[in-house]
C-alpha cells in the first residue's frame, strides 16, 4: 500500500500548513481563531506546567494542531481514494 504512505505525508503537510496559518494569523489580525486552535491550546495548557514556558507551549500547540488537522486530511484523502475505486 504505497498510496497509504503518500496520503499520510500529504495529510501531515496539510496539517502543518493549516497549523502554521492559524499561528501566523493571530498576531497579524489581533483575533484568535480559538475554535480552530482548541486541540492545540488544550494540550499546551495541559503540558505547559510540566514541560516549560510559553515557547514550549506554542510548539506543543502547533504540533498538536498539525496532527489534528493532518488526521482530518488523511481521513478525507482516504475516503476520496475509496470512493474513486468504487
Coordinates of N, CA and C in Angstrom, one line a residue:
X1 N 0.8 -1.2 0.0 CA 0.0 0.0 0.0 C 0.9 1.3 0.0
X2 N 1.5 1.6 -1.1 CA 2.3 2.8 -1.1 C 1.5 4.0 -1.1
X3 N 0.2 3.9 -1.5 CA -0.6 5.1 -1.5 C -0.9 5.6 -0.1
X4 N -0.8 4.6 0.9 CA -1.1 5.0 2.3 C 0.0 5.9 2.8
X5 N 1.3 5.6 2.5 CA 2.3 6.5 2.9 C 2.3 7.9 2.2
X6 N 1.9 7.8 1.0 CA 1.8 9.1 0.2 C 0.7 9.9 0.8
X7 N -0.5 9.3 1.0 CA -1.6 10.1 1.6 C -1.3 10.6 3.0
X8 N -0.5 9.8 3.8 CA -0.1 10.3 5.1 C 0.8 11.4 5.1
X9 N 1.8 11.4 4.2 CA 2.7 12.5 4.0 C 2.0 13.8 3.5
X10 N 1.1 13.6 2.6 CA 0.3 14.8 2.1 C -0.6 15.3 3.2
X11 N -1.2 14.5 4.0 CA -2.1 14.9 5.1 C -1.3 15.6 6.2
X12 N -0.1 15.1 6.5 CA 0.7 15.8 7.5 C 1.2 17.1 7.0
X13 N 1.5 17.2 5.8 CA 1.9 18.5 5.2 C 0.7 19.5 5.2
X14 N -0.5 19.1 4.9 CA -1.7 19.9 5.0 C -1.9 20.3 6.4
X15 N -1.8 19.4 7.4 CA -2.0 19.8 8.8 C -1.0 20.8 9.3
X16 N 0.3 20.6 8.9 CA 1.3 21.6 9.2 C 1.0 23.0 8.6
X17 N 0.5 23.0 7.4 CA 0.2 24.2 6.7 C -0.9 24.9 7.5
X18 N -2.0 24.2 7.8 CA -3.1 24.8 8.5 C -2.7 25.3 9.9
X19 N -1.9 24.5 10.6 CA -1.5 25.0 11.9 C -0.6 26.2 11.8
X20 N 0.3 26.3 10.8 CA 1.1 27.4 10.6 C 0.3 28.7 10.3
X21 N -0.7 28.5 9.4 CA -1.6 29.6 9.1 C -2.3 30.1 10.3
X22 N -2.8 29.2 11.1 CA -3.5 29.6 12.4 C -2.6 30.4 13.3
X23 N -1.3 29.9 13.4 CA -0.3 30.5 14.3 C 0.1 31.9 13.8
X24 N 0.2 32.1 12.5 CA 0.6 33.4 11.9 C -0.6 34.4 11.9
X25 N -1.8 33.9 11.7 CA -2.9 34.9 11.6 C -3.2 35.6 12.9
X26 N -3.0 34.9 14.0 CA -3.4 35.5 15.3 C -2.7 36.9 15.5
X27 N -1.3 37.0 15.4 CA -0.7 38.3 15.7 C -1.0 39.3 14.6
X28 N -1.2 38.8 13.3 CA -1.5 39.8 12.2 C -2.9 40.4 12.3
X29 N -3.8 39.6 12.7 CA -5.2 40.1 12.7 C -5.7 40.6 14.1
X30 N -4.9 40.4 15.2 CA -5.3 40.6 16.5 C -6.6 39.9 16.9
X31 N -6.8 38.8 16.3 CA -8.0 38.0 16.5 C -7.6 36.5 16.5
X32 N -8.0 35.8 17.6 CA -7.6 34.4 17.7 C -8.8 33.5 17.2
X33 N -8.5 32.6 16.4 CA -9.5 31.6 16.0 C -9.5 30.4 17.0
X34 N -9.9 30.7 18.2 CA -9.8 29.7 19.3 C -10.6 28.5 19.0
X35 N -11.7 28.6 18.3 CA -12.5 27.4 18.0 C -11.7 26.5 17.0
X36 N -10.8 27.0 16.2 CA -10.0 26.2 15.4 C -8.7 25.7 16.1
X37 N -8.2 26.5 17.0 CA -7.0 26.2 17.7 C -7.2 25.4 19.0
X38 N -8.4 25.0 19.4 CA -8.7 24.4 20.7 C -7.9 23.2 21.0
X39 N -7.8 22.2 20.0 CA -7.0 21.0 20.4 C -5.6 21.3 20.9
X40 N -4.9 22.2 20.1 CA -3.5 22.5 20.5 C -3.4 23.3 21.7
X41 N -4.4 24.3 21.9 CA -4.3 25.1 23.1 C -4.6 24.2 24.4
X42 N -5.5 23.3 24.3 CA -5.8 22.4 25.4 C -4.5 21.6 25.7
X43 N -3.8 21.0 24.7 CA -2.6 20.3 25.0 C -1.5 21.1 25.6
X44 N -1.4 22.4 25.1 CA -0.4 23.3 25.6 C -0.6 23.6 27.1
X45 N -1.9 23.9 27.4 CA -2.2 24.2 28.8 C -1.9 23.0 29.7
X46 N -2.2 21.8 29.2 CA -2.0 20.6 30.0 C -0.5 20.3 30.2
X47 N 0.3 20.5 29.2 CA 1.7 20.1 29.3 C 2.6 21.3 29.7
X48 N 2.1 22.5 29.6 CA 3.0 23.7 29.8 C 3.5 23.7 31.2
X49 N 2.7 23.4 32.2 CA 3.2 23.4 33.6 C 4.2 22.3 33.8
X50 N 4.1 21.2 33.1 CA 5.0 20.1 33.3 C 6.3 20.2 32.5
X51 N 6.3 21.0 31.4 CA 7.4 21.0 30.5 C 8.2 22.3 30.6
X52 N 7.5 23.4 30.5 CA 8.3 24.7 30.5 C 7.4 25.9 30.2
X53 N 8.1 26.9 29.5 CA 7.5 28.2 29.4 C 6.6 28.3 28.1
X54 N 6.4 29.6 27.8 CA 5.5 29.9 26.7 C 5.9 29.4 25.3
X55 N 7.2 29.4 25.1 CA 7.7 28.9 23.8 C 7.4 27.4 23.6
X56 N 7.6 26.7 24.7 CA 7.3 25.2 24.6 C 5.8 25.0 24.4
X57 N 5.0 25.9 25.1 CA 3.5 25.8 24.9 C 3.1 26.1 23.5
X58 N 3.7 27.1 22.8 CA 3.4 27.4 21.4 C 3.8 26.2 20.5
X59 N 5.0 25.6 20.8 CA 5.4 24.5 20.0 C 4.5 23.3 20.1
X60 N 4.1 23.0 21.4 CA 3.2 21.9 21.6 C 1.8 22.2 20.9
X61 N 1.4 23.4 21.0 CA 0.1 23.8 20.4 C 0.2 23.6 18.9
X62 N 1.3 24.0 18.3 CA 1.5 23.9 16.8 C 1.5 22.4 16.4
X63 N 2.2 21.6 17.1 CA 2.3 20.2 16.8 C 1.0 19.5 16.9
X64 N 0.3 19.7 18.0 CA -1.0 19.1 18.2 C -2.0 19.5 17.1
X65 N -2.0 20.8 16.8 CA -2.9 21.2 15.8 C -2.6 20.7 14.4
X66 N -1.3 20.6 14.1 CA -0.8 20.0 12.9 C -1.3 18.5 12.8
X67 N -1.1 17.8 13.9 CA -1.5 16.4 13.9 C -3.1 16.2 13.8
X68 N -3.8 17.1 14.4 CA -5.2 17.0 14.4 C -5.8 17.3 13.0
X69 N -5.3 18.4 12.4 CA -5.8 18.7 11.0 C -5.2 17.7 10.0
X70 N -4.0 17.2 10.3 CA -3.4 16.2 9.4 C -4.2 14.9 9.4
X71 N -4.7 14.5 10.6 CA -5.6 13.3 10.7 C -6.9 13.5 9.9
X72 N -7.5 14.7 10.1 CA -8.7 15.0 9.3 C -8.4 15.0 7.8
X73 N -7.3 15.5 7.4 CA -7.0 15.5 5.9 C -6.7 14.1 5.5
X74 N -6.1 13.3 6.3 CA -5.9 11.9 6.0 C -7.2 11.1 5.8
X75 N -8.1 11.3 6.6 CA -9.4 10.7 6.5 C -10.1 11.1 5.2
X76 N -10.1 12.4 4.9 CA -10.7 12.9 3.7 C -10.0 12.3 2.5
X77 N -8.7 12.3 2.4 CA -8.0 11.7 1.3 C -8.3 10.2 1.2
X78 N -8.4 9.5 2.3 CA -8.7 8.1 2.2 C -10.1 7.8 1.7
X79 N -11.0 8.6 2.1 CA -12.4 8.5 1.6 C -12.5 8.7 0.1
X80 N -11.8 9.8 -0.3 CA -11.8 10.1 -1.7 C -11.2 8.9 -2.5
X81 N -10.1 8.3 -2.0 CA -9.4 7.2 -2.7 C -10.4 6.0 -2.7
X82 N -11.1 5.7 -1.7 CA -12.0 4.6 -1.6 C -13.2 4.8 -2.6
X83 N -13.7 6.0 -2.6 CA -14.9 6.3 -3.5 C -14.4 6.3 -4.9
X84 N -13.2 6.7 -5.2 CA -12.7 6.7 -6.6 C -12.6 5.3 -7.1
X85 N -12.2 4.4 -6.2 CA -12.0 3.0 -6.7 C -13.3 2.2 -6.8
X86 N -14.4 2.7 -6.1 CA -15.7 2.0 -6.1 C -16.5 2.3 -7.4

